[in-house]
CSV table of C-alpha atoms and ligand atoms in Angstrom, one decimal:
chain,number,residue,atom,x,y,z
S,699,UNK,CA,54.0,18.2,-60.9
S,700,UNK,CA,54.6,14.5,-60.5
S,701,UNK,CA,57.1,15.3,-57.8
S,702,UNK,CA,54.6,17.4,-56.1
S,703,UNK,CA,52.3,14.4,-55.9
S,704,UNK,CA,55.0,12.5,-54.0
S,705,UNK,CA,55.5,15.3,-51.6
S,706,UNK,CA,51.7,15.6,-51.0
S,707,UNK,CA,51.5,11.9,-50.2
S,708,UNK,CA,54.4,12.1,-47.8
S,709,UNK,CA,53.1,15.2,-46.0
S,710,UNK,CA,49.6,13.7,-45.8
S,711,UNK,CA,51.0,10.5,-44.2
S,712,UNK,CA,53.1,12.5,-41.8
S,713,UNK,CA,50.1,14.6,-40.9
S,714,UNK,CA,48.0,11.5,-40.2
S,715,UNK,CA,50.3,10.5,-37.4
S,716,UNK,CA,49.0,13.3,-35.2
S,717,UNK,CA,45.3,12.4,-35.9
S,718,UNK,CA,43.9,11.1,-32.6
S,719,UNK,CA,40.2,11.5,-32.9
S,720,UNK,CA,37.5,11.4,-35.5
S,721,UNK,CA,37.3,15.1,-35.5
S,722,UNK,CA,41.0,15.3,-36.2
S,723,UNK,CA,40.4,12.9,-39.1
S,724,UNK,CA,37.6,15.1,-40.5
S,725,UNK,CA,40.0,18.0,-40.5
S,726,UNK,CA,42.8,15.9,-42.1
S,727,UNK,CA,40.4,14.6,-44.8
S,728,UNK,CA,39.3,18.1,-45.7
S,729,UNK,CA,42.9,19.3,-45.8
S,730,UNK,CA,44.3,16.5,-48.0
S,731,UNK,CA,41.4,15.2,-49.9
S,732,UNK,CA,38.9,18.0,-49.9
S,733,UNK,CA,37.9,20.4,-52.6
S,734,UNK,CA,40.4,23.0,-51.6
S,735,UNK,CA,43.3,20.5,-51.0
S,736,UNK,CA,46.5,20.8,-53.0
S,737,UNK,CA,45.6,17.5,-54.6
S,738,UNK,CA,42.4,19.0,-55.9
S,739,UNK,CA,44.2,22.0,-57.2
S,740,UNK,CA,46.7,19.9,-59.0
S,741,UNK,CA,44.0,17.9,-60.7
S,742,UNK,CA,42.6,21.1,-62.1
S,743,UNK,CA,46.0,21.9,-63.6
S,744,UNK,CA,46.2,18.6,-65.5
S,745,UNK,CA,45.3,20.4,-68.7
S,746,UNK,CA,48.4,22.5,-68.6
S,747,UNK,CA,50.7,19.4,-68.9
S,748,UNK,CA,52.0,18.4,-72.3
S,749,UNK,CA,49.7,15.7,-73.7
S,750,UNK,CA,52.3,13.0,-73.5
S,751,UNK,CA,52.8,13.4,-69.8
S,752,UNK,CA,49.1,13.4,-68.9
S,753,UNK,CA,48.6,9.6,-68.8
S,754,UNK,CA,51.6,9.2,-66.5
S,755,UNK,CA,50.4,12.0,-64.3
S,756,UNK,CA,46.9,10.8,-64.3
S,757,UNK,CA,48.0,7.3,-63.2
S,758,UNK,CA,50.2,8.6,-60.4
S,759,UNK,CA,47.5,11.1,-59.3
S,760,UNK,CA,44.9,8.3,-59.1
S,761,UNK,CA,47.4,6.1,-57.1
S,762,UNK,CA,48.1,8.9,-54.6
S,763,UNK,CA,44.4,9.7,-54.2
S,764,UNK,CA,43.5,6.0,-53.8
S,765,UNK,CA,46.3,5.6,-51.2
S,766,UNK,CA,45.1,8.6,-49.2
S,767,UNK,CA,41.4,7.5,-49.4
S,768,UNK,CA,42.4,4.1,-48.3
S,769,UNK,CA,44.3,5.6,-45.3
S,770,UNK,CA,41.3,7.7,-44.5
S,771,UNK,CA,39.0,4.7,-44.4
S,772,UNK,CA,41.3,2.5,-42.3
S,773,UNK,CA,42.0,5.3,-39.9
S,774,UNK,CA,38.3,6.0,-39.6
S,775,UNK,CA,37.5,2.3,-38.9
S,776,UNK,CA,40.3,2.2,-36.3
S,777,UNK,CA,39.1,5.4,-34.5
S,778,UNK,CA,35.5,4.2,-34.6
S,779,UNK,CA,36.4,0.9,-33.0
S,780,UNK,CA,38.5,2.7,-30.3
S,781,UNK,CA,35.6,5.1,-29.6
S,782,UNK,CA,33.1,2.2,-29.2
S,783,UNK,CA,35.6,0.4,-27.0
S,784,UNK,CA,35.9,3.4,-24.8
S,785,UNK,CA,32.1,3.9,-24.5
S,786,UNK,CA,31.7,0.2,-23.6
S,787,UNK,CA,34.3,0.6,-20.9
S,788,UNK,CA,32.6,3.5,-19.4
S,789,UNK,CA,29.1,2.0,-19.5
S,790,UNK,CA,30.1,-1.4,-18.3
S,791,UNK,CA,28.2,-3.0,-15.5
S,792,UNK,CA,29.9,-4.6,-12.6
S,793,UNK,CA,27.7,-7.7,-12.1
S,794,UNK,CA,29.5,-8.4,-8.9
S,795,UNK,CA,28.1,-5.3,-7.1
S,796,UNK,CA,25.3,-6.1,-4.7
S,797,UNK,CA,21.9,-5.1,-6.1
S,798,UNK,CA,20.0,-2.0,-4.9
S,799,UNK,CA,17.1,-2.8,-2.6
S,800,UNK,CA,13.8,-2.1,-4.3
S,801,UNK,CA,11.4,-0.5,-1.8
S,802,UNK,CA,8.2,-2.5,-1.7
S,803,UNK,CA,4.9,-1.4,-0.2
S,804,UNK,CA,3.4,-3.2,2.7
S,805,UNK,CA,0.0,-3.4,4.3
S,806,UNK,CA,-0.8,-1.2,7.2
S,807,UNK,CA,-0.9,-3.1,10.5
S,808,UNK,CA,-4.6,-2.3,11.0
S,809,UNK,CA,-5.3,-3.7,7.5
S,810,UNK,CA,-3.4,-6.8,8.4
S,811,UNK,CA,-5.3,-7.3,11.7
S,812,UNK,CA,-8.6,-6.7,9.9
S,813,UNK,CA,-7.7,-9.3,7.3
S,814,UNK,CA,-6.7,-11.8,9.9
S,815,UNK,CA,-9.9,-11.3,11.9
S,816,UNK,CA,-11.9,-11.6,8.6
S,817,UNK,CA,-10.0,-14.8,7.6
S,818,UNK,CA,-10.8,-16.4,11.0
S,819,UNK,CA,-14.5,-15.6,10.7
S,820,UNK,CA,-14.6,-16.5,7.1
S,821,UNK,CA,-13.4,-20.0,8.0
S,822,UNK,CA,-16.2,-20.2,10.5
S,823,UNK,CA,-18.7,-19.5,7.6
S,824,UNK,CA,-19.2,-15.8,8.2
S,825,UNK,CA,-20.0,-13.4,5.3
S,826,UNK,CA,-18.1,-10.1,5.2
S,827,UNK,CA,-20.1,-7.0,4.6
S,828,UNK,CA,-19.3,-3.3,4.7
S,829,UNK,CA,-21.7,-0.7,6.0
S,830,UNK,CA,-21.7,3.1,5.7
S,831,UNK,CA,-19.5,5.4,7.9
S,832,UNK,CA,-21.9,8.4,7.8
S,833,UNK,CA,-25.0,7.3,9.5
S,834,UNK,CA,-28.3,8.7,10.7
S,835,UNK,CA,-28.8,9.2,14.4
S,836,UNK,CA,-31.6,6.7,14.1
S,837,UNK,CA,-29.4,3.9,12.9
S,838,UNK,CA,-26.5,4.7,15.1
S,839,UNK,CA,-28.6,4.9,18.3
S,840,UNK,CA,-32.4,4.8,17.9
S,841,UNK,CA,-32.9,1.5,16.2
S,842,UNK,CA,-30.2,0.0,18.5
S,843,UNK,CA,-32.6,0.5,21.4
S,844,UNK,CA,-31.3,3.9,22.4
S,845,UNK,CA,-34.1,6.4,21.9
S,846,UNK,CA,-33.3,10.1,22.2
S,847,UNK,CA,-32.2,11.1,25.7
S,848,UNK,CA,-31.3,7.4,26.5
S,849,UNK,CA,-28.5,7.7,29.0
S,850,UNK,CA,-26.5,5.0,27.2
S,851,UNK,CA,-25.9,7.4,24.4
S,852,UNK,CA,-23.3,8.9,26.7
S,853,UNK,CA,-21.2,5.8,26.1
S,854,UNK,CA,-20.3,7.2,22.7
S,855,UNK,CA,-19.1,10.8,22.2
S,856,UNK,CA,-20.4,11.7,18.8
S,857,UNK,CA,-19.4,13.7,15.8
S,858,UNK,CA,-22.6,15.3,14.4
S,859,UNK,CA,-22.6,16.2,10.7
S,860,UNK,CA,-24.3,19.3,9.5
S,861,UNK,CA,-27.6,18.3,8.0
S,862,UNK,CA,-30.1,20.4,6.0
S,863,UNK,CA,-33.0,18.7,7.8
S,864,UNK,CA,-32.9,19.3,11.6
S,865,UNK,CA,-35.3,16.4,12.1
S,866,UNK,CA,-32.9,14.0,10.5
S,867,UNK,CA,-29.7,14.1,12.5
S,868,UNK,CA,-26.6,12.8,10.7
S,869,UNK,CA,-23.5,11.4,12.6
S,870,UNK,CA,-20.2,9.8,11.9
S,871,UNK,CA,-20.9,6.3,13.2
S,872,UNK,CA,-19.5,5.8,16.7
S,873,UNK,CA,-19.5,2.0,16.3
S,874,UNK,CA,-20.1,-0.5,13.6
S,875,UNK,CA,-23.3,-1.7,15.3
S,876,UNK,CA,-25.7,0.2,13.0
S,877,UNK,CA,-24.5,-2.2,10.3
S,878,UNK,CA,-26.5,-4.9,12.2
S,879,UNK,CA,-29.8,-3.1,11.3
S,880,UNK,CA,-28.8,-2.6,7.7
S,881,UNK,CA,-27.9,-6.3,7.4
S,882,UNK,CA,-31.1,-7.5,9.0
S,883,UNK,CA,-33.2,-5.2,6.9
S,884,UNK,CA,-31.5,-6.4,3.8
S,885,UNK,CA,-31.6,-10.1,4.5
S,886,UNK,CA,-34.7,-10.8,6.5
S,887,UNK,CA,-36.4,-13.3,6.6
S,888,UNK,CA,-33.2,-15.3,6.1
S,889,UNK,CA,-30.7,-16.4,8.7
S,890,UNK,CA,-27.6,-14.2,9.0
S,891,UNK,CA,-24.0,-15.0,9.9
S,892,UNK,CA,-21.9,-12.0,9.1
S,893,UNK,CA,-19.1,-9.7,10.1
S,894,UNK,CA,-19.0,-6.0,9.3
S,895,UNK,CA,-15.5,-4.4,9.5
S,896,UNK,CA,-15.0,-0.7,9.1
S,897,UNK,CA,-14.0,2.7,10.6
S,898,UNK,CA,-15.6,4.4,13.5
S,899,UNK,CA,-15.3,7.9,14.9
S,900,UNK,CA,-15.5,9.4,18.3
S,901,UNK,CA,-15.4,13.0,19.5
S,902,UNK,CA,-12.8,12.4,22.1
S,903,UNK,CA,-9.5,13.9,23.0
S,904,UNK,CA,-6.8,11.9,21.3
S,905,UNK,CA,-4.7,10.1,24.0
S,906,UNK,CA,-2.5,7.0,24.2
S,907,UNK,CA,-5.7,5.1,24.8
S,908,UNK,CA,-8.2,6.7,22.5
S,909,UNK,CA,-8.2,7.9,18.9
S,910,UNK,CA,-10.9,9.8,17.2
S,911,UNK,CA,-10.9,7.3,14.3
S,912,UNK,CA,-10.3,3.6,14.6
S,913,UNK,CA,-11.6,0.3,13.3
S,914,UNK,CA,-14.2,-2.1,14.6
S,915,UNK,CA,-15.4,-5.5,13.5
S,916,UNK,CA,-19.0,-6.1,14.2
S,917,UNK,CA,-20.5,-9.5,14.1
S,918,UNK,CA,-24.1,-10.6,13.9
S,919,UNK,CA,-25.7,-14.1,13.8
S,920,UNK,CA,-29.5,-14.5,13.5
S,921,UNK,CA,-31.3,-17.8,13.3
S,922,UNK,CA,-34.0,-19.8,14.7
S,923,UNK,CA,-32.3,-21.6,17.6
S,924,UNK,CA,-29.3,-19.4,18.4
S,925,UNK,CA,-28.4,-19.5,22.0
S,926,UNK,CA,-25.8,-18.1,24.4
S,927,UNK,CA,-23.9,-21.3,23.9
S,928,UNK,CA,-23.4,-20.4,20.2
S,929,UNK,CA,-22.1,-17.0,21.2
S,930,UNK,CA,-19.6,-18.6,23.7
S,931,UNK,CA,-18.4,-21.3,21.4
S,932,UNK,CA,-17.9,-18.9,18.5
S,933,UNK,CA,-16.1,-16.3,20.4
S,934,UNK,CA,-13.9,-18.7,22.4
S,935,UNK,CA,-13.0,-20.3,19.1
S,936,UNK,CA,-12.1,-16.9,17.7
S,937,UNK,CA,-10.0,-16.0,20.7
S,938,UNK,CA,-8.0,-19.2,20.4
S,939,UNK,CA,-7.3,-18.7,16.7
S,940,UNK,CA,-6.4,-15.0,17.3
S,941,UNK,CA,-4.4,-15.3,20.5
S,942,UNK,CA,-3.1,-18.9,20.4
S,943,UNK,CA,-4.6,-22.4,21.0
S,944,UNK,CA,-3.8,-22.1,24.8
S,945,UNK,CA,-5.7,-18.8,25.2
S,946,UNK,CA,-8.1,-19.0,28.2
S,947,UNK,CA,-11.3,-16.8,27.9
S,948,UNK,CA,-13.9,-15.7,30.3
S,949,UNK,CA,-17.3,-14.1,29.8
S,950,UNK,CA,-18.1,-11.3,32.2
S,951,UNK,CA,-21.6,-9.9,32.5
S,952,UNK,CA,-21.9,-6.4,31.1
S,953,UNK,CA,-24.4,-3.9,29.7
S,954,UNK,CA,-25.1,-2.8,26.1
S,955,UNK,CA,-28.5,-1.4,25.1
S,956,UNK,CA,-28.7,-3.5,22.0
S,957,UNK,CA,-28.1,-6.9,23.6
S,958,UNK,CA,-29.7,-8.8,26.5
S,959,UNK,CA,-27.9,-10.4,28.2
S,960,UNK,CA,-24.6,-8.6,27.5
S,961,UNK,CA,-21.1,-9.8,28.1
S,962,UNK,CA,-17.5,-8.7,27.8
S,963,UNK,CA,-15.0,-11.2,26.7
S,964,UNK,CA,-11.5,-11.3,28.3
S,965,UNK,CA,-8.6,-13.4,27.3
S,966,UNK,CA,-6.0,-14.4,29.9
S,967,UNK,CA,-3.1,-12.0,29.8
S,968,UNK,CA,-0.6,-13.6,27.5
S,969,UNK,CA,2.1,-11.2,28.7
S,970,UNK,CA,2.2,-12.4,32.3
S,971,UNK,CA,0.3,-15.6,31.8
S,972,UNK,CA,-2.4,-14.4,34.2
S,973,UNK,CA,-0.1,-13.6,37.1
S,974,UNK,CA,-0.7,-9.8,36.8
S,975,UNK,CA,1.3,-7.1,35.0
S,976,UNK,CA,1.2,-3.5,33.9
S,977,UNK,CA,-0.5,-4.4,30.6
S,978,UNK,CA,-3.4,-6.2,32.2
S,979,UNK,CA,-3.4,-3.7,35.1
S,980,UNK,CA,-2.6,-6.6,37.5
S,981,UNK,CA,-5.9,-8.3,36.8
S,982,UNK,CA,-4.5,-11.2,34.8
S,983,UNK,CA,-7.1,-10.6,32.1
S,984,UNK,CA,-7.3,-8.5,28.9
S,985,UNK,CA,-10.7,-7.3,27.6
S,986,UNK,CA,-11.0,-8.1,23.8
S,987,UNK,CA,-14.6,-7.5,22.8
S,988,UNK,CA,-18.2,-6.8,23.8
S,989,UNK,CA,-21.1,-9.1,22.9
S,990,UNK,CA,-24.5,-10.3,23.8
S,991,UNK,CA,-27.8,-11.8,22.6
S,992,UNK,CA,-29.5,-9.5,20.2
S,993,UNK,CA,-32.2,-7.5,22.1
S,994,UNK,CA,-35.7,-8.4,21.0
S,995,UNK,CA,-36.4,-4.7,20.1
S,996,UNK,CA,-33.3,-4.7,17.8
S,997,UNK,CA,-34.5,-7.9,16.2
S,998,UNK,CA,-37.9,-6.4,15.6
S,999,UNK,CA,-36.3,-3.2,14.2
S,1000,UNK,CA,-34.4,-5.4,11.8
S,1001,UNK,CA,-37.6,-7.1,10.6
S,1002,UNK,CA,-37.3,-10.4,12.6
S,1003,UNK,CA,-40.0,-11.6,15.0
S,1004,UNK,CA,-38.2,-12.2,18.3
S,1005,UNK,CA,-40.7,-15.0,19.1
S,1006,UNK,CA,-39.2,-17.0,16.3
S,1007,UNK,CA,-35.8,-15.6,15.8
S,1008,UNK,CA,-32.8,-15.1,18.1
S,1009,UNK,CA,-29.3,-14.1,17.6
S,1010,UNK,CA,-26.0,-12.9,19.0
S,1011,UNK,CA,-23.8,-10.0,18.2
S,1012,UNK,CA,-20.4,-8.8,19.0
S,1013,UNK,CA,-18.0,-5.9,18.4
S,1014,UNK,CA,-14.2,-5.7,18.7
S,1015,UNK,CA,-11.4,-3.3,17.9
S,1016,UNK,CA,-8.6,-4.6,15.8
S,1017,UNK,CA,-6.2,-1.8,16.9
S,1018,UNK,CA,-6.8,-2.7,20.5
S,1019,UNK,CA,-6.2,-6.4,19.8
S,1020,UNK,CA,-3.0,-5.5,17.9
S,1021,UNK,CA,-1.8,-3.4,20.8
S,1022,UNK,CA,-2.3,-6.4,23.1
S,1023,UNK,CA,-0.7,-8.8,20.7
S,1024,UNK,CA,2.5,-6.7,20.1
S,1025,UNK,CA,2.7,-4.8,23.4
S,1026,UNK,CA,2.1,-1.4,21.7
S,1027,UNK,CA,1.4,1.1,24.4
S,1028,UNK,CA,0.0,4.0,22.4
S,1029,UNK,CA,-2.9,3.9,19.9
S,1030,UNK,CA,-1.6,7.1,18.2
S,1031,UNK,CA,1.1,5.1,16.5
S,1032,UNK,CA,-1.4,3.5,14.2
S,1033,UNK,CA,-2.4,6.7,12.4
S,1034,UNK,CA,0.6,8.9,13.0
S,1035,UNK,CA,2.1,7.6,9.7
S,1036,UNK,CA,5.6,7.1,11.2
S,1037,UNK,CA,7.4,4.8,8.8
S,1038,UNK,CA,9.5,3.4,11.6
S,1039,UNK,CA,6.3,2.1,13.2
S,1040,UNK,CA,4.7,0.8,10.0
S,1041,UNK,CA,7.8,-1.0,8.8
S,1042,UNK,CA,7.8,-3.3,11.8
S,1043,UNK,CA,4.8,-5.1,10.5
S,1044,UNK,CA,4.5,-7.3,7.4
R,659,DAH,N1,-20.8,-1.3,19.7
R,659,DAH,C1,-20.1,-1.6,21.0
R,659,DAH,C2,-19.1,-0.5,21.2
R,659,DAH,O1,-18.7,0.2,20.3
R,659,DAH,C3,-19.5,-2.9,20.9
R,659,DAH,C4,-20.4,-4.0,20.9
R,659,DAH,C5,-20.9,-4.6,22.1
R,659,DAH,C6,-21.0,-4.5,19.7
R,659,DAH,C7,-21.8,-5.6,22.1
R,659,DAH,C8,-21.9,-5.5,19.8
R,659,DAH,C9,-22.3,-6.0,21.0
R,659,DAH,O2,-22.5,-6.0,18.7
R,659,DAH,O3,-23.3,-7.1,21.0
R,659,DAH,O4,-18.6,-0.4,22.3
């Protein structure tokens, strides 16, 4: 039996040489050290030995088992280390690789233009207000000096919203001007210096030059000695901040029902320098906004006595101004949501 122990040890050591993985080792362990191993069987037979041989056998048995157990442990440690090494190799990071670009959002070009316009007027001491997009016919037209059947209503093609009360017509605002009335009614009898940016809607075919939704920035100033000079100074200042310190402006007489007198403001074409080109339609000038002195009727509708108060107002389109600034030839780009267009800004 003692000889058998030696054979077991040799065989187990020999078998260990073909153990490559932890799974192999588990199989090896069960074969040579497990409950059904020859070693275990031998240990059960110890009682059959003559008593004087038992201590020697026992010692030898213990030594073999200890040696195999030790081998098992060192092999396991070696295989674990190898496995860890392999895993680390596989998961290793090559820090010399260039990083992946993280896509970052950006502001829509209309939002950027709106913010730029707001910042310019904020520096001039204007408050920023927002007014509603769904309006009553009265605010969109009537209170702005365009009673029902007034021919000037044709200037704006209107989306009418279904309303339960036929007497009370509801529209999507065709311009930001109704915000003037809301502002005056909220603030009278105090002076006002405010811009009102927001979306407007027009029932028009969508073409390169007109969208059915776009933004406007309305402005209104009401005080006790406001004159046309204030209007000209403020808007010329705006044009220079928006289009460059050299920008030349001109004020052309025009007509709006809610202002008297009314003007349109042009900036000298910065594409051709005034010489005449396709963008300015060979006039040398680009129209950037409409404005005027607030009509006495509109002041009265807002709660101000036109004998004591006066004011000026203006309205501009940030999409139109952006088109002029960047030479964009089709307004539909703004809301077509084409990433190639949007990514060029910001
Ligand atoms: N509401 C006008 C439009 O949509 C623009 C405008 C013109 C606004 C003159 C004004 C103004 O406040 O005084 O065409």
